[in-house]
Each structure stands twice: as structure tokens, then as C-alpha cells.
Amino acid sequence: MKFKYMLPATAMTMAIASGAYADDSSDPIIIPIHNWSSQIVMSHVVGQIFEGMGNNVEFVTTDSQAVYESVRLGDVSLEVEVWEGAFGASYEAAKEKGGIHAASKHSAVTREDWWYPLWTKEACPGLPNWEALNACAAVFATPETGDKGRFLGGPVDWLKHDQERVNALGMDFIVVNAGSAAALWAEIEAAEKTKKPIVLFNWTPNFAEAVWEGEFVEFPTWVDSCNDDPSVGPNPDAAYDCGNPANGYLKIAAWDGMKEKWPDAYHTLTQVSFTNPQIAEMAKLVDVDEMEPEDAAAAWLDENKDVWESWIQ
Ligand code: TMO
């Protein structure tokens, strides 16, 4: 990997001066990267900390669901953002097979769900209630969706099961998936010009909350087995009839073999924990300030030494 950005100087100096970190294998720690900004920046933040400790690091772009099988098999070493709503099921399935565990849990509390910018409420005053949203479905109709409302979902690999939810709750909506996270932001920006009502997928922590005031749609409350057990949730005959967790976890997953192969990097990974504002800031550096993820990570590390320096043994 190219060293085109500044390494965290303090960690680097410490490693050289103390001769520490010799326990770690010189094989690269492989960090997977996905398709939303905070995950990409955070991956580089953690990677640059490891590099500062003298480790080799490689980044690979991977599917955000299949990655849990890759971590389990040791093909990639870790995953910095395991969102309960989007990836809880894939993570748990891999964990059950063995080879992957949670090395840390961020202090951030997460939510991923249907969301609207606040101006949408004028056209649909019963919001945020989902039944009120459904009564307003026609407000969200487009040529593409006929007389049904259009819900703009995230990229398909986030696997939100939105169409299943629409079916299970008998909603008059059609789900259209965006090709990228950037397409979601472009859609809000375009709607803002005329204050057009829209409903789309969004999440927190994210940069968006500092840019557009908005609210999540309140669906039937999430219950753990809602997506597996039809009898759970308001529709006794269908799964996927709940909202996503409103207070979801955000974990860091690691390959079980990491502890033995890179014990010092692993120890540091177990210390990593970010807050909602810290994660929103990482996304903002890319999505608002238009920095390259590597540069955003270097800038974040430079500004926040008090947060991460103590994570290095
Ligand atoms: C997986 N995501 C945070 C984009 O919802």
C-alpha cells in the first residue's frame, strides 16, 4: 500500500523507540471496505493506527453481507462497522458457524430505517406513524410507481427487506433501490429545491442529520425474531412486519485467529470504540467536505489524538 498520507506520528515514534509490537506477524492485516462513508473512513482510521504501530495493512472492497463469511474464514481480518439493523443476521449466522467474534462494541447507538426530510410532513401530517405514511402513499407516487408511493431504498447489498415489509404490512408502496449512498443524498438535495415530499432509507450516525432535519418513520417496534418468525409482529402470517431496531448496536467483528497472529493490533482493536458524533464527523469529512477517505482518516486522527492514543499498548 502507498504511503501517500501522514502516518500518526506519535504512534510511529513510540513503536520505533520502544521496539514494541514485534509480536505481530508481518503479514498484512486485511481490512474490508464497503459502500458508505463512515465505514470507509473508519477502516482507514483503524488501518492507519495499525500502520503507525508498524503493521502492514491492506484494504479490499467487499460485499457488506458476504464479508462476515470472509472474516470467519480469515480471508479478511476484521469488520469495523457491524450495524445491527443491516448486518446483525449475517454476523450472527457466521458467528454460529465459528471463526468470528465481537472484538469491541462502539458506544454509538444506531438506527437505520425509512426516513423523510421534515418538509414532507406538510403533505402528510400524521407522520412519523407508518399507517399515516401509508394513507399518504399517493403523495409519493411517481411515473415509475404508478398510483403507489415510491420508497427509495439503499443499495441492495444492505439487504433491508423493504419490499418484504411493504408486503407484510399491506402498504401501497413500491421499493426502488438506489445504486449508491450518493444517490440517496442527491435525491434529498433535489427534493429540497421544491420541498417535494420524499421517503427514503437513511441512518444514524451519519452526516445527513447535520445537513437536513428529518425523522424516521415509526413502524411496529422491532422484536428480535420478527424477520424469522411470522407469528411475531402485527401480521401473524408474515415475517418482516416490524421496523428496524431503533436503538441498534454497532460492533467491531474480528477473525478468531487475529488475536494470535497480530496480538498487539488485536489488543488495540478491542479498545476501539466510537461515539455517534465521532462517526457522523468521519462521514462528513467525505460527504460534505469531499475529502478522500484516506485523507479524512489522517485528518481525523490528527484532530483526535486524545481519543485514540491510549488504545495503543
Ligand atoms: C449500513 N448502513 C449504515 C448504510 O445502513
mmCIF file of C-alpha atoms in Angstrom, residues 1-2 4-8 31-34 36-52 57-61 78 80 274 282 286 292-301:
data_model
loop_
_atom_site.group_PDB
_atom_site.id
_atom_site.type_symbol
_atom_site.label_atom_id
_atom_site.label_comp_id
_atom_site.label_asym_id
_atom_site.label_seq_id
_atom_site.Cartn_x
_atom_site.Cartn_y
_atom_site.Cartn_z
ATOM 1 C CA MET A 1 0.000 0.000 0.000
ATOM 2 C CA LYS A 2 1.159 3.525 -0.766
ATOM 3 C CA LYS A 4 0.508 8.955 0.403
ATOM 4 C CA TYR A 5 -0.781 10.348 3.662
ATOM 5 C CA MET A 6 0.780 11.160 7.008
ATOM 6 C CA LEU A 7 1.043 8.343 9.473
ATOM 7 C CA PRO A 8 0.074 9.103 13.046
ATOM 8 C CA ILE A 31 -9.488 -4.602 6.242
ATOM 9 C CA PRO A 32 -12.698 -4.751 4.175
ATOM 10 C CA ILE A 33 -14.267 -1.603 2.771
ATOM 11 C CA HIS A 34 -17.929 -1.145 1.798
ATOM 12 C CA TRP A 36 -20.961 4.096 2.895
ATOM 13 C CA SER A 37 -18.593 6.800 4.029
ATOM 14 C CA SER A 38 -18.222 6.339 7.787
ATOM 15 C CA GLN A 39 -17.255 2.689 7.276
ATOM 16 C CA ILE A 40 -14.627 3.592 4.697
ATOM 17 C CA VAL A 41 -13.120 6.384 6.781
ATOM 18 C CA MET A 42 -13.219 4.325 9.985
ATOM 19 C CA SER A 43 -11.491 1.439 8.197
ATOM 20 C CA HIS A 44 -8.684 3.817 7.252
ATOM 21 C CA VAL A 45 -8.598 5.277 10.769
ATOM 22 C CA VAL A 46 -8.053 1.802 12.243
ATOM 23 C CA GLY A 47 -5.691 0.833 9.407
ATOM 24 C CA GLN A 48 -3.551 3.925 9.907
ATOM 25 C CA ILE A 49 -3.344 3.270 13.637
ATOM 26 C CA PHE A 50 -2.126 -0.271 12.852
ATOM 27 C CA GLU A 51 0.398 1.087 10.341
ATOM 28 C CA GLY A 52 1.600 3.534 12.953
ATOM 29 C CA VAL A 57 -2.335 -3.270 6.230
ATOM 30 C CA GLU A 58 -4.270 -3.985 3.055
ATOM 31 C CA PHE A 59 -7.731 -2.724 2.135
ATOM 32 C CA VAL A 60 -10.124 -4.738 -0.019
ATOM 33 C CA THR A 61 -13.543 -3.731 -1.334
ATOM 34 C CA LEU A 78 -11.992 -7.705 10.834
ATOM 35 C CA VAL A 80 -15.193 -2.082 11.839
ATOM 36 C CA PHE A 274 -16.510 5.495 18.662
ATOM 37 C CA MET A 282 -15.992 10.782 9.756
ATOM 38 C CA VAL A 286 -16.065 12.750 2.873
ATOM 39 C CA GLU A 292 -10.565 11.355 0.025
ATOM 40 C CA PRO A 293 -11.235 8.686 2.683
ATOM 41 C CA GLU A 294 -7.502 8.188 3.399
ATOM 42 C CA ASP A 295 -7.002 11.921 3.899
ATOM 43 C CA ALA A 296 -10.173 12.166 6.005
ATOM 44 C CA ALA A 297 -8.850 9.396 8.257
ATOM 45 C CA ALA A 298 -5.456 11.076 8.618
ATOM 46 C CA ALA A 299 -7.137 14.406 9.419
ATOM 47 C CA TRP A 300 -9.453 12.751 11.929
ATOM 48 C CA LEU A 301 -6.542 11.009 13.682
#
